[in-house]
CSV table of C-alpha atoms and ligand atoms in Angstrom, one decimal:
chain,number,residue,atom,x,y,z
F,34,MET,CA,0.0,0.0,0.0
F,35,ASP,CA,1.1,3.6,-0.6
F,36,TYR,CA,1.2,5.7,2.5
F,37,PHE,CA,2.1,8.9,0.7
F,38,LEU,CA,5.3,9.5,2.7
F,39,THR,CA,7.1,12.8,2.1
F,40,GLU,CA,10.6,12.8,0.5
F,41,GLU,CA,12.1,13.2,4.0
F,42,GLN,CA,10.1,10.4,5.5
F,43,GLN,CA,11.0,8.1,2.6
F,44,MET,CA,14.6,9.0,3.1
F,45,ILE,CA,14.5,8.2,6.8
F,46,LYS,CA,12.9,4.8,6.0
F,47,GLU,CA,15.5,4.0,3.4
F,48,ILE,CA,18.5,5.0,5.6
F,49,ALA,CA,17.1,2.9,8.4
F,50,ALA,CA,16.4,0.0,6.0
F,51,LYS,CA,19.9,0.1,4.6
F,52,ILE,CA,21.5,0.0,8.1
F,53,ALA,CA,19.1,-2.8,9.1
F,54,THR,CA,20.0,-4.9,6.1
F,55,GLU,CA,23.7,-4.3,5.9
F,56,LYS,CA,24.7,-3.9,9.5
F,57,VAL,CA,22.1,-5.4,11.8
F,58,ARG,CA,20.9,-8.6,9.9
F,59,PRO,CA,24.3,-10.1,9.6
F,60,VAL,CA,24.8,-9.9,13.5
F,61,ARG,CA,21.3,-10.4,14.7
F,62,GLY,CA,21.8,-14.1,15.7
F,63,GLU,CA,25.1,-13.3,17.3
F,64,LEU,CA,23.7,-10.4,19.3
F,65,ASP,CA,20.8,-12.6,20.4
F,66,GLU,CA,23.1,-15.4,21.5
F,67,SER,CA,25.7,-13.3,23.3
F,68,GLU,CA,23.3,-10.6,24.6
F,69,GLU,CA,26.0,-8.1,23.7
F,70,PHE,CA,24.8,-4.5,23.8
F,71,PRO,CA,24.7,-3.2,20.2
F,72,TRP,CA,27.1,-0.2,20.7
F,73,GLU,CA,28.6,-0.5,17.2
F,74,ILE,CA,25.1,-0.2,15.6
F,75,MET,CA,24.1,2.7,17.9
F,76,LYS,CA,27.2,4.5,16.6
F,77,ILE,CA,26.2,3.9,13.0
F,78,LEU,CA,22.6,5.1,13.7
F,79,ALA,CA,24.1,8.3,15.3
F,80,GLN,CA,26.4,8.9,12.3
F,81,SER,CA,23.3,8.7,10.1
F,82,ASP,CA,21.4,11.3,12.2
F,83,LEU,CA,18.7,8.8,13.0
F,84,PHE,CA,18.5,9.6,16.8
F,85,GLY,CA,17.0,13.0,16.1
F,86,VAL,CA,14.3,12.2,13.5
F,87,TYR,CA,11.5,13.2,15.9
F,88,LEU,CA,13.2,16.2,17.5
F,89,PRO,CA,13.0,19.8,16.4
F,90,GLU,CA,15.8,21.3,14.3
F,91,LYS,CA,16.7,23.8,16.9
F,92,TYR,CA,17.8,20.9,19.2
F,93,GLY,CA,19.7,19.2,16.5
F,94,GLY,CA,16.9,17.0,15.2
F,95,LEU,CA,15.4,16.5,11.7
F,96,ASN,CA,12.1,18.2,12.6
F,97,GLY,CA,10.0,15.1,12.2
F,98,GLY,CA,7.6,13.6,14.7
F,99,VAL,CA,6.1,10.3,15.9
F,100,LEU,CA,5.6,9.1,12.3
F,101,GLU,CA,9.3,9.6,11.4
F,102,ASN,CA,10.3,7.8,14.7
F,103,CYS,CA,8.0,4.9,13.8
F,104,LEU,CA,9.4,4.6,10.3
F,105,ALA,CA,13.0,4.2,11.6
F,106,ILE,CA,11.9,1.8,14.4
F,107,GLU,CA,9.9,-0.4,11.9
F,108,GLU,CA,12.8,-0.8,9.6
F,109,LEU,CA,15.2,-1.6,12.4
F,110,GLY,CA,12.6,-4.0,13.8
F,111,ARG,CA,12.6,-5.9,10.6
F,112,ALA,CA,16.1,-6.9,11.3
F,113,CYS,CA,16.3,-7.1,15.1
F,114,ILE,CA,14.1,-5.6,17.7
F,115,GLY,CA,16.8,-5.9,20.3
F,116,VAL,CA,18.4,-3.1,18.3
F,117,ALA,CA,15.1,-1.3,17.5
F,118,THR,CA,14.1,-1.2,21.2
F,119,THR,CA,17.5,0.1,22.2
F,120,TYR,CA,17.1,2.9,19.7
F,121,ALA,CA,13.4,3.5,20.6
F,122,ALA,CA,14.1,3.6,24.4
F,123,SER,CA,16.3,6.6,23.9
F,124,GLY,CA,13.3,8.4,22.5
F,125,LEU,CA,11.2,7.2,25.3
F,126,GLY,CA,13.7,8.8,27.7
F,127,ALA,CA,13.8,12.0,25.7
F,128,TYR,CA,10.0,12.6,25.4
F,129,PRO,CA,9.5,13.9,29.0
F,130,ILE,CA,12.1,16.6,28.3
F,131,LEU,CA,10.7,17.3,24.8
F,132,LEU,CA,7.1,17.5,26.0
F,133,HIS,CA,7.4,19.1,29.4
F,134,GLY,CA,11.0,20.2,29.9
F,135,SER,CA,12.1,23.9,30.4
F,136,GLU,CA,14.0,25.6,27.6
F,137,GLU,CA,17.2,25.2,29.5
F,138,GLN,CA,16.6,21.5,30.0
F,139,LYS,CA,15.9,21.1,26.3
F,140,GLN,CA,19.0,23.0,25.3
F,141,LYS,CA,21.1,21.0,27.6
F,142,TYR,CA,19.8,17.5,26.9
F,143,LEU,CA,18.1,17.2,23.6
F,144,PRO,CA,21.0,18.0,21.2
F,145,VAL,CA,23.2,15.2,22.7
F,146,ILE,CA,20.3,12.8,22.4
F,147,ALA,CA,19.6,13.9,18.8
F,148,SER,CA,23.2,13.4,17.9
F,149,GLY,CA,23.3,10.0,19.5
F,150,GLU,CA,26.3,11.1,21.6
F,151,LYS,CA,24.2,10.0,24.7
F,152,LEU,CA,21.5,7.5,25.0
F,153,ALA,CA,18.5,8.2,27.3
F,154,ALA,CA,16.2,5.9,29.3
F,155,PHE,CA,12.8,6.3,31.0
F,156,ALA,CA,12.3,4.8,34.5
F,157,VAL,CA,8.9,4.3,36.0
F,158,THR,CA,8.5,0.5,36.8
F,159,GLU,CA,9.4,-1.0,40.2
F,160,ALA,CA,9.2,-4.5,41.6
F,161,GLY,CA,5.8,-3.8,43.1
F,162,ALA,CA,4.6,-1.2,40.6
F,163,GLY,CA,4.1,-2.3,37.0
F,164,SER,CA,0.6,-1.8,35.6
F,165,ASP,CA,-0.2,0.0,38.8
F,166,ALA,CA,2.4,2.8,38.3
F,167,GLY,CA,0.6,4.8,41.0
F,168,SER,CA,2.0,2.6,43.7
F,169,ILE,CA,5.7,3.5,43.0
F,170,GLN,CA,7.8,3.7,46.2
F,171,THR,CA,10.9,5.6,44.9
F,172,THR,CA,11.0,8.9,46.7
F,173,ALA,CA,12.5,12.4,45.9
F,174,ARG,CA,12.9,14.6,49.0
F,175,ARG,CA,13.7,18.3,48.6
F,176,ASP,CA,16.9,19.3,50.4
F,177,GLY,CA,17.9,22.9,49.7
F,178,ASP,CA,18.7,23.2,46.0
F,179,HIS,CA,18.7,19.5,45.4
F,180,TYR,CA,16.3,16.5,45.5
F,181,VAL,CA,17.5,13.3,47.2
F,182,LEU,CA,16.3,10.2,45.4
F,183,ASN,CA,15.9,6.8,47.1
F,184,GLY,CA,14.4,3.6,45.6
F,185,THR,CA,14.9,1.0,42.9
F,186,LYS,CA,13.5,1.0,39.4
F,187,GLN,CA,13.2,-2.4,37.7
F,188,TRP,CA,13.6,-3.6,34.0
F,189,ILE,CA,14.7,-0.3,32.6
F,190,THR,CA,15.6,-0.5,29.0
F,191,ASN,CA,19.1,1.1,28.3
F,192,GLY,CA,19.7,0.9,32.1
F,193,GLY,CA,23.4,1.1,32.8
F,194,GLU,CA,24.1,2.1,29.1
F,195,ALA,CA,22.2,5.4,28.9
F,196,GLU,CA,23.8,8.6,30.2
F,197,ILE,CA,20.5,10.4,30.7
F,198,TYR,CA,17.6,9.0,32.9
F,199,THR,CA,14.1,10.5,33.2
F,200,VAL,CA,12.7,9.2,36.4
F,201,ILE,CA,9.3,9.3,38.1
F,202,ALA,CA,9.5,9.5,41.9
F,203,VAL,CA,7.1,10.4,44.8
F,204,THR,CA,7.6,13.9,46.2
F,205,ASP,CA,4.4,14.0,48.4
F,206,ARG,CA,2.8,10.7,49.2
F,207,GLU,CA,-0.2,12.4,50.8
F,208,LYS,CA,-1.2,13.8,47.4
F,209,GLY,CA,-1.7,10.4,45.7
F,210,ALA,CA,-1.7,10.7,41.9
F,211,ARG,CA,-0.6,14.3,42.2
F,212,GLY,CA,2.2,13.5,44.5
F,213,ALA,CA,4.8,12.2,41.9
F,214,SER,CA,7.3,14.2,40.0
F,215,ALA,CA,9.6,13.7,37.0
F,216,PHE,CA,13.4,14.3,37.1
F,217,ILE,CA,16.4,14.2,34.8
F,218,VAL,CA,19.2,12.2,36.4
F,219,ASP,CA,22.7,12.1,34.9
F,220,LYS,CA,24.5,8.8,34.9
F,221,ASN,CA,27.4,10.2,36.9
F,222,THR,CA,25.2,11.3,39.8
F,223,PRO,CA,26.7,10.0,43.0
F,224,GLY,CA,24.3,7.4,44.6
F,225,LEU,CA,23.1,6.1,41.2
F,226,ALA,CA,23.9,2.5,40.6
F,227,PHE,CA,22.7,-0.3,38.2
F,228,GLY,CA,21.7,-4.0,38.7
F,229,LYS,CA,22.8,-6.9,36.5
F,230,LYS,CA,21.6,-7.2,32.9
F,231,GLU,CA,18.5,-9.4,32.8
F,232,ASN,CA,18.6,-12.7,30.9
F,233,LYS,CA,15.5,-12.4,28.7
F,234,LEU,CA,13.3,-14.5,26.4
F,235,GLY,CA,13.7,-12.0,23.5
F,236,ILE,CA,15.2,-8.6,22.7
F,237,ARG,CA,18.3,-10.1,24.2
F,238,SER,CA,20.9,-7.6,23.0
F,239,SER,CA,18.9,-4.7,24.6
F,240,ALA,CA,20.0,-3.9,28.2
F,241,THR,CA,17.3,-4.3,30.8
F,242,ARG,CA,18.6,-3.4,34.3
F,243,GLU,CA,17.6,-2.1,37.7
F,244,VAL,CA,18.3,1.6,38.3
F,245,ILE,CA,19.1,2.1,41.9
F,246,PHE,CA,19.0,5.4,43.8
F,247,GLU,CA,20.7,5.6,47.2
F,248,ASP,CA,20.7,9.1,48.4
F,249,ALA,CA,21.2,10.3,44.9
F,250,ARG,CA,21.4,14.1,44.9
F,251,VAL,CA,19.8,15.6,41.8
F,252,PRO,CA,19.9,19.4,41.3
F,253,ALA,CA,16.4,21.0,41.8
F,254,GLU,CA,16.8,22.5,38.3
F,255,ASN,CA,16.4,18.9,36.9
F,256,LEU,CA,12.8,18.7,38.1
F,257,ILE,CA,10.7,18.4,34.9
F,258,ALA,CA,7.7,20.8,34.8
F,259,ARG,CA,6.4,21.2,38.4
F,260,GLU,CA,6.2,19.0,41.5
F,261,GLY,CA,3.1,16.8,41.2
F,262,MET,CA,3.2,16.6,37.4
F,263,GLY,CA,5.0,13.2,37.3
F,264,PHE,CA,2.2,11.0,36.2
F,265,ILE,CA,1.0,13.6,33.6
F,266,VAL,CA,4.5,13.6,32.2
F,267,ALA,CA,4.6,9.8,32.2
F,268,LEU,CA,1.1,9.4,30.5
F,269,LYS,CA,1.9,11.9,27.8
F,270,THR,CA,5.3,10.3,27.3
F,271,PHE,CA,3.7,6.9,26.8
F,272,ASP,CA,1.0,8.3,24.5
F,273,HIS,CA,3.8,9.6,22.2
F,274,ALA,CA,6.0,6.6,22.5
F,275,ARG,CA,3.5,3.7,22.2
F,276,PRO,CA,3.1,3.9,18.4
F,277,GLY,CA,6.9,3.1,18.4
F,278,VAL,CA,6.2,-0.2,20.2
F,279,ALA,CA,3.5,-0.8,17.5
F,280,ALA,CA,6.0,0.0,14.8
F,281,GLN,CA,8.4,-2.6,16.4
F,282,ALA,CA,5.5,-5.1,16.1
F,283,VAL,CA,5.0,-4.2,12.4
F,284,GLY,CA,8.7,-4.6,11.7
F,285,ILE,CA,8.8,-8.1,13.3
F,286,ALA,CA,5.5,-9.2,11.6
F,287,GLN,CA,6.6,-8.0,8.2
F,288,ARG,CA,9.9,-9.9,8.5
F,289,ALA,CA,7.9,-13.1,9.6
F,290,LEU,CA,5.6,-12.7,6.6
F,291,ASP,CA,8.6,-12.3,4.2
F,292,GLU,CA,10.4,-15.3,5.6
F,293,ALA,CA,7.3,-17.5,5.6
F,294,THR,CA,6.3,-16.6,2.1
F,295,HIS,CA,9.8,-17.4,0.8
F,296,TYR,CA,9.9,-20.6,2.7
F,297,ALA,CA,6.5,-21.7,1.5
F,298,ARG,CA,7.7,-21.3,-2.1
F,299,VAL,CA,10.9,-23.4,-1.6
F,300,ARG,CA,9.8,-26.1,0.8
F,301,LYS,CA,8.3,-29.1,-1.0
F,302,GLN,CA,6.1,-31.8,0.4
F,303,PHE,CA,3.9,-34.3,-1.4
F,304,GLY,CA,5.9,-33.4,-4.6
F,305,HIS,CA,4.7,-29.7,-4.5
F,306,PRO,CA,5.8,-26.5,-2.9
F,307,ILE,CA,3.8,-26.1,0.4
F,308,SER,CA,2.7,-22.7,-1.1
F,309,SER,CA,0.5,-24.6,-3.5
F,310,PHE,CA,-1.7,-25.8,-0.6
F,311,GLN,CA,-4.7,-23.6,0.1
F,312,GLY,CA,-4.3,-24.1,3.9
F,313,VAL,CA,-0.8,-22.4,3.7
F,314,GLN,CA,-2.0,-19.7,1.2
F,315,PHE,CA,-4.8,-18.7,3.6
F,316,MET,CA,-2.4,-18.4,6.5
F,317,LEU,CA,-0.1,-16.2,4.4
F,318,ALA,CA,-3.0,-14.1,3.3
F,319,ASP,CA,-4.2,-13.6,6.8
F,320,MET,CA,-0.7,-12.7,7.9
F,321,ALA,CA,-0.5,-10.1,5.1
F,322,ILE,CA,-3.9,-8.6,6.1
F,323,ALA,CA,-2.7,-8.3,9.8
F,324,VAL,CA,0.6,-6.7,8.8
F,325,GLU,CA,-0.9,-4.1,6.5
F,326,ALA,CA,-3.8,-3.3,8.8
F,327,SER,CA,-1.3,-2.8,11.7
F,328,ARG,CA,0.9,-0.5,9.6
F,329,ALA,CA,-2.1,1.6,8.4
F,330,LEU,CA,-3.2,2.0,12.0
F,331,VAL,CA,0.2,2.9,13.3
F,332,TYR,CA,0.9,5.5,10.6
F,333,SER,CA,-2.5,7.1,11.0
F,334,ALA,CA,-2.2,7.2,14.8
F,335,ALA,CA,1.3,8.7,14.4
F,336,ARG,CA,0.0,11.3,12.0
F,337,MET,CA,-2.9,12.2,14.3
F,338,ILE,CA,-0.5,12.7,17.2
F,339,ASP,CA,1.8,14.8,15.0
F,340,SER,CA,-1.1,17.0,14.0
F,341,GLY,CA,-1.2,18.3,17.5
F,342,VAL,CA,-4.7,17.1,18.5
F,343,LYS,CA,-5.0,17.0,22.3
F,344,ASP,CA,-6.6,13.6,23.1
F,345,ILE,CA,-4.3,11.0,21.7
F,346,ALA,CA,-4.4,8.3,24.4
F,347,LYS,CA,-7.1,6.2,22.8
F,348,ALA,CA,-5.5,6.2,19.3
F,349,SER,CA,-2.1,5.4,20.8
F,350,ALA,CA,-3.5,2.5,22.8
F,351,ILE,CA,-5.4,1.1,19.9
F,352,CYS,CA,-2.5,1.0,17.5
F,353,LYS,CA,-0.2,-0.5,20.1
F,354,THR,CA,-2.7,-3.2,21.1
F,355,PHE,CA,-3.7,-4.1,17.6
F,356,ALA,CA,-0.2,-4.2,16.1
F,357,SER,CA,1.3,-6.2,19.0
F,358,ASP,CA,-1.5,-8.8,19.1
F,359,ALA,CA,-1.3,-9.1,15.3
F,360,CYS,CA,2.5,-9.5,15.5
F,361,MET,CA,2.2,-12.3,18.0
F,362,GLN,CA,-0.3,-14.2,15.8
F,363,VAL,CA,1.8,-13.6,12.6
F,364,THR,CA,5.0,-14.9,14.2
F,365,VAL,CA,3.2,-18.0,15.6
F,366,ASP,CA,1.8,-18.7,12.1
F,367,ALA,CA,5.3,-18.1,10.5
F,368,VAL,CA,6.7,-20.8,12.8
F,369,GLN,CA,3.8,-23.1,11.8
F,370,ILE,CA,4.6,-22.6,8.1
F,371,PHE,CA,8.2,-23.5,8.7
F,372,GLY,CA,7.0,-26.6,10.6
F,373,GLY,CA,9.8,-28.3,12.7
F,374,TYR,CA,12.4,-26.1,11.0
F,375,GLY,CA,10.7,-23.1,12.5
F,376,TYR,CA,11.4,-24.4,15.9
F,377,MET,CA,15.2,-24.5,15.3
F,378,LYS,CA,17.5,-21.6,16.0
F,379,GLU,CA,19.2,-22.0,12.6
F,380,TYR,CA,16.0,-20.6,11.1
F,381,PRO,CA,15.0,-16.9,11.6
F,382,VAL,CA,11.4,-17.3,12.7
F,383,GLU,CA,11.9,-18.7,16.2
F,384,LYS,CA,13.7,-15.4,17.3
F,385,LEU,CA,10.8,-13.4,15.8
F,386,LEU,CA,8.3,-15.3,17.9
F,387,ARG,CA,10.4,-14.8,21.0
F,388,ASP,CA,10.9,-11.1,20.3
F,389,ALA,CA,7.2,-10.5,19.4
F,390,LYS,CA,6.0,-11.3,23.0
F,391,ILE,CA,7.4,-8.2,24.6
F,392,THR,CA,5.4,-5.9,22.4
F,393,GLN,CA,2.2,-7.1,24.2
F,394,ILE,CA,3.7,-6.4,27.6
F,395,TYR,CA,5.9,-3.3,27.8
F,396,GLU,CA,4.9,0.4,27.7
F,397,GLY,CA,1.6,-0.8,29.3
F,398,SER,CA,0.3,-4.3,28.8
F,399,ASN,CA,-2.4,-4.9,26.3
F,400,GLU,CA,-4.9,-5.5,29.1
F,401,ILE,CA,-4.1,-2.0,30.5
F,402,GLN,CA,-4.4,-0.6,26.9
F,403,ARG,CA,-7.9,-2.2,26.7
F,404,ASN,CA,-8.8,-0.5,30.0
F,405,VAL,CA,-7.7,2.9,28.5
F,406,ILE,CA,-9.6,2.3,25.3
F,407,ALA,CA,-12.8,1.3,27.1
F,408,ALA,CA,-12.6,4.2,29.6
F,409,HIS,CA,-12.3,6.6,26.6
F,410,LEU,CA,-15.2,5.0,24.8
F,411,LEU,CA,-17.5,5.2,27.9
F,412,LYS,CA,-16.5,8.8,28.5
F,413,GLU,CA,-17.1,9.8,24.9
F,414,SER,CA,-20.5,8.0,24.9
F,415,ALA,CA,-21.5,9.7,28.2
F,416,LYS,CA,-20.6,13.1,26.6
F,417,GLY,CA,-22.3,12.2,23.3
F,418,THR,CA,-19.0,12.7,21.5
F,419,GLY,CA,-18.3,9.1,20.5
F,420,GLU,CA,-17.8,8.2,16.9
D,808,FAD,C1,12.1,-6.3,28.7
D,808,FAD,C2,11.3,-5.2,29.4
D,808,FAD,C3,11.7,-3.9,29.2
D,808,FAD,C4,11.0,-2.9,30.0
D,808,FAD,N1,11.5,-1.5,29.9
D,808,FAD,C5,10.9,-0.6,30.7
D,808,FAD,C6,11.5,0.7,30.7
D,808,FAD,O1,12.4,1.1,29.9
D,808,FAD,N2,11.0,1.6,31.6
D,808,FAD,C7,10.0,1.2,32.5
D,808,FAD,O2,9.6,2.1,33.3
D,808,FAD,N3,9.4,0.0,32.5
D,808,FAD,C8,9.9,-0.9,31.6
D,808,FAD,N4,9.4,-2.2,31.6
D,808,FAD,C9,8.3,-2.5,32.5
D,808,FAD,C10,7.0,-2.8,31.7
D,808,FAD,O3,6.4,-1.6,31.3
D,808,FAD,C11,6.0,-3.6,32.7
D,808,FAD,O4,6.5,-4.9,32.7
D,808,FAD,C12,4.6,-3.5,32.2
D,808,FAD,O5,4.0,-2.3,32.4
D,808,FAD,C13,3.7,-4.6,33.0
D,808,FAD,O6,4.0,-4.5,34.4
D,808,FAD,P1,4.3,-5.8,35.2
D,808,FAD,O7,5.3,-6.6,34.4
D,808,FAD,O8,4.7,-5.5,36.6
D,808,FAD,O9,3.0,-6.7,35.2
D,808,FAD,P2,1.8,-6.6,36.2
D,808,FAD,O10,1.3,-5.2,36.3
D,808,FAD,O11,2.1,-7.4,37.4
D,808,FAD,O12,0.6,-7.4,35.4
D,808,FAD,C14,0.6,-8.8,35.3
D,808,FAD,C15,-0.6,-9.3,34.4
D,808,FAD,O13,-1.8,-8.8,35.0
D,808,FAD,C16,-2.5,-7.9,34.1
D,808,FAD,N5,-3.1,-6.8,34.8
D,808,FAD,C17,-2.6,-6.0,35.7
D,808,FAD,N6,-3.5,-5.1,36.1
D,808,FAD,C18,-4.6,-5.3,35.4
D,808,FAD,C19,-5.9,-4.7,35.3
D,808,FAD,N7,-6.2,-3.7,36.0
D,808,FAD,N8,-6.8,-5.3,34.4
D,808,FAD,C20,-6.5,-6.3,33.7
D,808,FAD,N9,-5.3,-7.0,33.7
D,808,FAD,C21,-4.4,-6.5,34.5
D,808,FAD,C22,-1.4,-7.4,33.1
D,808,FAD,O14,-1.9,-7.0,31.9
D,808,FAD,C23,-0.5,-8.6,33.0
D,808,FAD,O15,-1.0,-9.5,32.1
D,808,FAD,C24,10.0,-3.2,30.9
D,808,FAD,C25,9.6,-4.6,31.0
D,808,FAD,C26,10.3,-5.5,30.3
D,808,FAD,C27,9.9,-7.0,30.5
């Protein structure tokens, strides 16, 4: 399908696709096996100006938005989402600053993120606070011209590798949802430490670590927006970043479809290519429908967000949920088309199936996304504004 991309958007897609094909695909298996952090590839993405595609020109970016970010993520995801998520998580860490930061904070942090000189990360989740982000325990206590942070964030993508952390911590427990605040924490802050790299089912080259604060003193000027705005910052950040998770899902699913189509043409049983059997053809057709519908939904949600409309939570949740569920099904079907070979590590589809699962879980599980979608539907219906 033609999505009528602009010349710049087409260029971003092509550059990301070239890096994915030439630099990521040859090492994807090795990165998956060794769990090595893909620094070499991050350097190549930085040299190609891809880290700033969604950032304004005045902060060193290419002046694009969520759609440009999604195009780059999708192409990288076609090769390896361990790499794509590492790239995307830097954007996730940057969004709180882009959306709610002061001019000084933007000037200080966004250009080094746009150039790829420094990676960013976003830290909300804790051992006891996943879907229920409102129950985070990490605290930030004001002490003169600093805040003192204490607590442990869990499963933070780019944890230990990023130089810049945007963090949600409780500043006033009495105030409930209005008692959390967002901070920028530099990696070299005394009192900031990291746990071991997690051993994961998929996206194995990406770094997932605890981020630990023990009396970490953060300058008060690193508070994002105002005290009490933490969850608003987090919600808006996820609304802008979730289409990126959906784009990862589209990338994986497209690759699974390509691999399965090729395999179906070359694998012969009963004296014929398995692609001649209608049971296999229907599976391929359903996979193609799922991939294209996901892509269309992701691009249109991204365009809607980039248009500046205010209420984007439902569209963002819908594209993430649909694309990640579709991706899971498509990768399961791809393994089915490969039969027993699909179960073997020598073939590409088993990694795709393992990688697909995370897109249904992170940046808000699909059950939580369905809660968000339903809440919006009911609110719109009550107001008489539903479609
Ligand atoms: C590899 C990886 C990378 C991650 N990267 C980051 C990161 O960079 N930054 C960050 O802050 N976090 C990160 N996370 C955390 C991620 O966002 C959470 O795992 C996710 O939000 C779900 O939380 P949980 O795992 O604690 O599951 P839980 O909240 O314990 O949920 C368990 C199950 O219960 C369901 N459930 C929970 N509540 C409800 C409800 N109200 N209604 C229906 N079902 C419900 C969930 O959908 C899920 O199926 C990462 C996680 C992983 C695994």
